[in-house]
XYZ file of C-alpha atoms in Angstrom:
357
model
C -3.492 -9.801 -28.922
C -0.762 -9.057 -26.525
C -1.790 -9.275 -23.103
C 1.003 -8.480 -21.087
C 2.236 -6.454 -17.656
C 2.431 -3.021 -18.596
C 3.317 0.119 -16.288
C 3.163 -1.679 -12.840
C 5.613 -1.182 -10.004
C 8.888 -0.973 -10.841
C 11.791 -3.189 -9.200
C 15.108 -1.650 -8.088
C 17.918 -2.068 -10.682
C 19.692 -3.482 -7.688
C 17.230 -6.603 -7.254
C 17.586 -7.284 -10.594
C 20.973 -7.435 -11.056
C 21.531 -9.515 -8.082
C 18.788 -11.895 -9.671
C 20.433 -12.055 -12.768
C 23.744 -12.853 -10.891
C 22.088 -15.614 -9.180
C 20.583 -16.786 -12.608
C 24.344 -16.824 -13.959
C 25.079 -19.028 -10.905
C 22.465 -21.543 -11.338
C 23.287 -22.359 -14.800
C 22.902 -26.086 -15.137
C 24.169 -29.008 -17.630
C 21.848 -30.197 -19.902
C 20.978 -27.195 -21.938
C 21.517 -27.777 -25.805
C 25.167 -27.342 -26.511
C 26.579 -24.182 -28.403
C 29.532 -23.483 -30.200
C 31.198 -20.386 -29.007
C 33.943 -20.255 -31.891
C 31.889 -16.593 -32.925
C 29.679 -14.154 -31.090
C 26.048 -15.138 -32.476
C 23.061 -12.581 -32.487
C 19.473 -14.291 -31.064
C 16.488 -12.011 -32.469
C 13.729 -12.504 -30.166
C 10.383 -10.848 -29.560
C 9.419 -10.100 -25.689
C 6.826 -7.884 -23.518
C 7.260 -4.819 -21.904
C 6.318 -3.420 -18.972
C 7.329 -5.145 -15.447
C 7.985 -8.648 -17.332
C 10.603 -6.555 -19.952
C 12.321 -4.711 -16.992
C 13.389 -8.400 -15.373
C 13.958 -9.502 -19.059
C 16.376 -6.837 -19.784
C 17.806 -6.598 -16.338
C 18.303 -10.212 -15.390
C 17.396 -12.972 -17.572
C 18.617 -11.782 -20.888
C 22.145 -10.896 -19.391
C 22.713 -14.165 -18.101
C 21.622 -16.302 -21.140
C 24.043 -13.709 -22.811
C 26.956 -14.669 -20.404
C 26.120 -18.508 -20.584
C 25.901 -18.795 -24.046
C 28.472 -16.027 -25.244
C 25.857 -14.648 -27.586
C 23.912 -11.040 -27.863
C 20.339 -10.911 -27.629
C 18.427 -8.277 -29.945
C 14.796 -8.348 -28.103
C 11.735 -6.867 -29.990
C 9.668 -5.092 -27.624
C 7.410 -2.908 -30.025
C 4.165 -4.920 -30.560
C 2.619 -5.922 -32.668
C 5.272 -8.826 -34.134
C 3.545 -11.066 -36.747
C 3.267 -8.049 -38.802
C 6.727 -7.701 -39.048
C 7.488 -11.082 -39.688
C 5.057 -11.465 -42.112
C 7.020 -8.873 -44.313
C 10.573 -10.847 -43.640
C 12.400 -12.917 -45.827
C 11.206 -16.590 -44.695
C 15.018 -17.197 -45.353
C 15.977 -14.621 -43.543
C 13.553 -13.826 -40.449
C 13.316 -10.520 -38.388
C 12.837 -12.888 -35.258
C 14.534 -16.254 -34.457
C 12.305 -16.594 -31.442
C 8.190 -15.540 -31.654
C 6.918 -14.819 -28.391
C 3.502 -14.284 -28.228
C -0.231 -15.821 -27.398
C -1.478 -18.941 -28.963
C -3.629 -17.098 -31.059
C -0.973 -15.348 -33.292
C 1.481 -18.472 -32.952
C -1.382 -20.348 -35.096
C -1.773 -17.363 -37.424
C 2.001 -17.901 -37.842
C 2.034 -21.476 -38.250
C -0.495 -21.892 -41.199
C 2.003 -19.143 -42.940
C 4.858 -21.232 -42.286
C 6.367 -18.599 -40.106
C 7.339 -20.817 -36.956
C 7.664 -24.819 -36.687
C 4.274 -26.767 -35.927
C 5.885 -28.415 -32.876
C 9.225 -28.140 -30.399
C 9.846 -31.413 -28.469
C 12.226 -32.733 -25.907
C 14.587 -33.591 -28.843
C 15.177 -29.599 -29.288
C 14.287 -28.469 -25.930
C 15.259 -30.941 -22.951
C 13.311 -29.377 -20.447
C 9.763 -29.795 -22.731
C 10.048 -33.456 -21.117
C 8.977 -31.574 -17.683
C 6.375 -28.997 -18.691
C 2.487 -30.018 -17.998
C 0.523 -31.206 -20.852
C -1.498 -28.283 -21.716
C 2.238 -26.663 -22.455
C 2.186 -29.168 -25.701
C -1.247 -29.858 -26.588
C -2.851 -30.264 -29.714
C -3.851 -26.714 -29.022
C -0.541 -25.150 -28.956
C 2.079 -24.481 -31.723
C 5.603 -24.069 -30.157
C 6.033 -24.206 -26.508
C 3.915 -22.766 -23.908
C 6.388 -21.294 -20.963
C 3.624 -19.807 -18.732
C -0.076 -19.368 -18.868
C -2.781 -17.612 -16.926
C -6.647 -17.969 -15.993
C -9.077 -16.301 -17.714
C -11.991 -15.520 -15.387
C -13.673 -12.557 -13.647
C -12.461 -9.953 -11.665
C -14.751 -7.799 -9.442
C -14.707 -5.251 -6.930
C -15.026 -6.778 -3.310
C -16.573 -3.233 -2.337
C -19.815 -3.257 -3.929
C -21.622 -5.435 -2.168
C -21.432 -8.314 -4.817
C -21.003 -12.099 -4.253
C -17.921 -13.508 -5.436
C -18.873 -15.020 -8.655
C -19.075 -19.186 -9.136
C -20.368 -19.076 -12.748
C -19.937 -17.329 -16.039
C -23.252 -16.842 -16.057
C -23.090 -13.748 -12.731
C -21.520 -11.484 -15.210
C -25.059 -11.256 -16.589
C -26.833 -10.527 -13.453
C -29.161 -7.649 -14.562
C -27.836 -5.687 -11.634
C -24.456 -5.205 -12.866
C -26.141 -3.692 -16.544
C -23.673 -0.843 -17.213
C -20.694 -1.731 -14.679
C -19.695 -5.167 -16.510
C -16.731 -5.089 -18.409
C -15.467 -6.631 -21.793
C -13.465 -6.674 -25.024
C -13.613 -5.565 -28.180
C -13.804 -8.954 -29.580
C -12.047 -8.083 -33.032
C -9.100 -7.031 -31.293
C -8.673 -8.805 -28.165
C -7.741 -12.057 -27.720
C -9.559 -12.247 -24.322
C -12.722 -11.132 -25.889
C -12.617 -13.975 -28.329
C -11.787 -16.463 -25.944
C -14.433 -15.339 -23.888
C -16.781 -15.474 -27.302
C -16.107 -18.939 -27.050
C -16.797 -19.516 -23.313
C -20.148 -18.400 -23.808
C -20.872 -21.037 -26.408
C -19.834 -23.623 -24.142
C -21.604 -22.088 -20.713
C -24.995 -21.504 -22.564
C -25.121 -23.767 -25.632
C -22.964 -26.885 -26.719
C -19.674 -26.225 -26.579
C -16.915 -23.594 -27.433
C -17.789 -24.025 -31.317
C -21.418 -23.080 -30.722
C -21.500 -19.519 -32.118
C -25.216 -19.242 -32.218
C -25.542 -19.691 -28.495
C -22.715 -17.588 -28.073
C -23.592 -14.216 -30.011
C -26.834 -15.138 -28.299
C -25.296 -14.830 -24.774
C -23.452 -11.787 -25.961
C -26.692 -9.807 -26.701
C -27.434 -10.413 -23.446
C -24.750 -8.465 -21.476
C -25.887 -5.329 -23.052
C -24.807 -2.598 -21.767
C -21.249 -3.703 -21.253
C -18.155 -1.237 -21.144
C -15.300 -2.633 -23.803
C -12.001 -2.001 -24.302
C -8.698 -2.829 -25.879
C -6.455 -4.541 -23.893
C -6.517 -5.945 -20.181
C -4.458 -2.930 -18.875
C -7.675 -1.073 -19.526
C -9.772 -3.460 -18.025
C -7.536 -3.104 -14.964
C -8.125 0.792 -14.611
C -11.654 0.273 -14.832
C -11.993 -2.098 -11.980
C -9.431 -0.039 -9.760
C -11.354 3.073 -10.470
C -14.712 1.525 -9.910
C -16.067 2.169 -12.896
C -16.731 -1.475 -13.547
C -17.550 -4.078 -10.796
C -16.976 -6.977 -12.720
C -15.154 -7.918 -15.774
C -13.415 -10.584 -18.313
C -9.774 -10.765 -17.199
C -6.765 -12.975 -16.390
C -5.848 -13.761 -12.911
C -2.553 -11.578 -12.982
C -4.128 -8.726 -13.955
C -5.958 -8.937 -10.675
C -3.093 -10.589 -8.720
C -0.556 -8.298 -8.820
C -2.460 -5.931 -6.823
C -1.857 -7.763 -4.185
C 0.263 -6.411 -0.913
C 1.799 -2.981 -0.976
C -0.329 -2.396 -4.063
C -3.541 -4.188 -2.249
C -7.073 -2.729 -4.143
C -10.278 -3.447 -3.040
C -10.755 -6.207 -6.542
C -10.457 -10.248 -6.387
C -10.630 -12.679 -9.383
C -12.843 -15.587 -9.515
C -12.486 -18.651 -11.320
C -15.822 -19.509 -12.572
C -16.762 -23.326 -11.887
C -17.343 -24.407 -15.669
C -13.194 -23.853 -16.018
C -11.274 -20.980 -16.616
C -9.779 -19.977 -20.067
C -6.157 -20.364 -21.111
C -3.974 -17.622 -21.979
C -0.522 -18.813 -23.043
C 2.579 -17.366 -23.234
C 4.214 -19.481 -26.427
C 7.767 -19.318 -27.694
C 8.207 -20.407 -31.204
C 11.379 -20.930 -33.770
C 11.410 -19.262 -37.271
C 12.314 -22.354 -39.655
C 14.337 -19.930 -41.474
C 16.438 -19.239 -38.347
C 20.416 -18.815 -38.794
C 20.647 -19.526 -35.040
C 18.101 -22.493 -34.438
C 20.613 -24.165 -32.292
C 20.735 -20.646 -30.023
C 17.065 -20.088 -30.530
C 16.215 -23.678 -28.883
C 18.719 -23.013 -26.351
C 17.002 -20.272 -25.380
C 13.547 -21.775 -25.073
C 15.444 -24.463 -23.176
C 16.672 -21.874 -20.665
C 12.819 -19.767 -20.148
C 12.167 -23.146 -19.123
C 14.345 -23.737 -16.292
C 12.873 -23.876 -12.867
C 14.935 -21.063 -11.604
C 14.155 -18.285 -14.497
C 10.399 -19.681 -14.255
C 10.553 -18.806 -10.378
C 11.995 -15.190 -11.005
C 9.639 -14.682 -13.552
C 6.542 -16.341 -12.242
C 6.968 -14.299 -9.021
C 7.551 -10.879 -10.451
C 4.149 -10.924 -12.815
C 1.664 -13.550 -11.180
C 1.953 -16.148 -14.337
C 1.604 -19.316 -13.862
C 5.212 -21.208 -15.115
C 4.755 -24.300 -17.361
C 7.398 -26.331 -15.753
C 6.216 -29.016 -13.259
C 9.494 -28.596 -11.099
C 8.875 -25.035 -10.400
C 8.446 -24.312 -6.699
C 6.857 -20.998 -5.934
C 6.603 -19.027 -2.299
C 3.868 -20.143 -0.538
C 1.739 -17.096 -1.579
C 1.988 -17.409 -5.354
C 1.626 -21.417 -5.186
C -1.717 -20.956 -3.154
C -3.295 -18.761 -6.548
C -1.294 -19.669 -9.496
C -2.168 -22.862 -11.566
C 1.091 -25.038 -10.048
C -0.700 -28.288 -9.309
C -2.166 -31.292 -11.465
C -5.652 -30.767 -10.408
C -5.640 -26.797 -10.996
C -4.097 -27.222 -14.447
C -6.772 -29.511 -15.120
C -9.715 -26.529 -15.031
C -7.823 -24.725 -17.732
C -9.944 -24.798 -21.150
C -7.978 -24.251 -24.113
C -9.731 -22.353 -27.355
C -9.146 -23.885 -30.562
C -7.406 -20.883 -32.182
C -7.219 -22.625 -35.278
C -10.532 -23.226 -35.418
C -11.353 -19.506 -34.322
C -8.896 -18.057 -36.892
C -10.588 -19.561 -40.072
C -13.668 -18.059 -39.354
C -12.459 -14.632 -38.063
C -13.808 -12.327 -40.486
C -17.133 -13.133 -39.993
C -17.414 -13.708 -36.448
C -15.884 -9.735 -36.321
C -18.738 -8.502 -38.713
C -21.311 -10.415 -36.420
C -20.169 -9.515 -33.019
C -19.853 -5.821 -34.052
C -22.947 -5.643 -35.315
C -24.144 -7.342 -32.274
C -22.458 -4.726 -29.864
C -23.234 -1.825 -31.735
C -26.992 -2.574 -32.114
């Protein structure tokens, strides 16, 4: 499911254009070589919102200029159904950007590559291990930490455990997701199995813990969870860190993010290449470009995503909160989406019964 930055403070066009000029100037050697004999078109997916603004104003124009190509970017989520109905020999996309759960669906159907290495994308050599772990198909370019968002003006003690969401005082004012339609809800369900049972795959323990969270207010997307936290409709809810941190500074709100002691769940932004792409070399070059430290820094500081490239140096306020050291990265827990997707229909039926009961 898409979890992206929608409808937040606009960056000025002038700032975006300056950033784009900077990216073009910082173009470095080492990117995969591209034949420039003719203009090629790269078909990609990308998010909307603040992320989309920066991509269109700065990141993509700089890429087009350097590689003498055009980029066709689809922001109309969901992407996977469109890829599924297109020809494998002439896919609608060359590069699929989506979260890890959907990348696993795609690779199972032979729609994307299984692995991308430093041979195809040189900057892969500089990413944290989670970005190319056995829980990832393709390459992770950013991650967010899924934890607990909470109001700081409701007399709550900052949560330290996932179990704090079950505090009886939060009955009716805690927030979660409609699990069949949201990957954060699915990841949280697996975390309940770990916290209350034997591990992420302990569904019996997870179902029992989910039952204990009722009454709970449920939403489809994190944008709705943000609104509920900001309006104090909920006092605590499951959310990714960037969904809270973006309200710092000029947008300061009485909300904060807590990383439970049991670990935070990874919400990865993953890029992958379609096997039938006619411009595969350009597709690899695009992923390599998105992993460059200067590109990573620009996007990370705009949308509060943790960069996958270990060489990225963020400004102090971002570095303090995002996952930018091996020690912080070690707190990430990556769900087994291949395992979950294989059982999804049964899980959906069970959780729907629990939450409606």
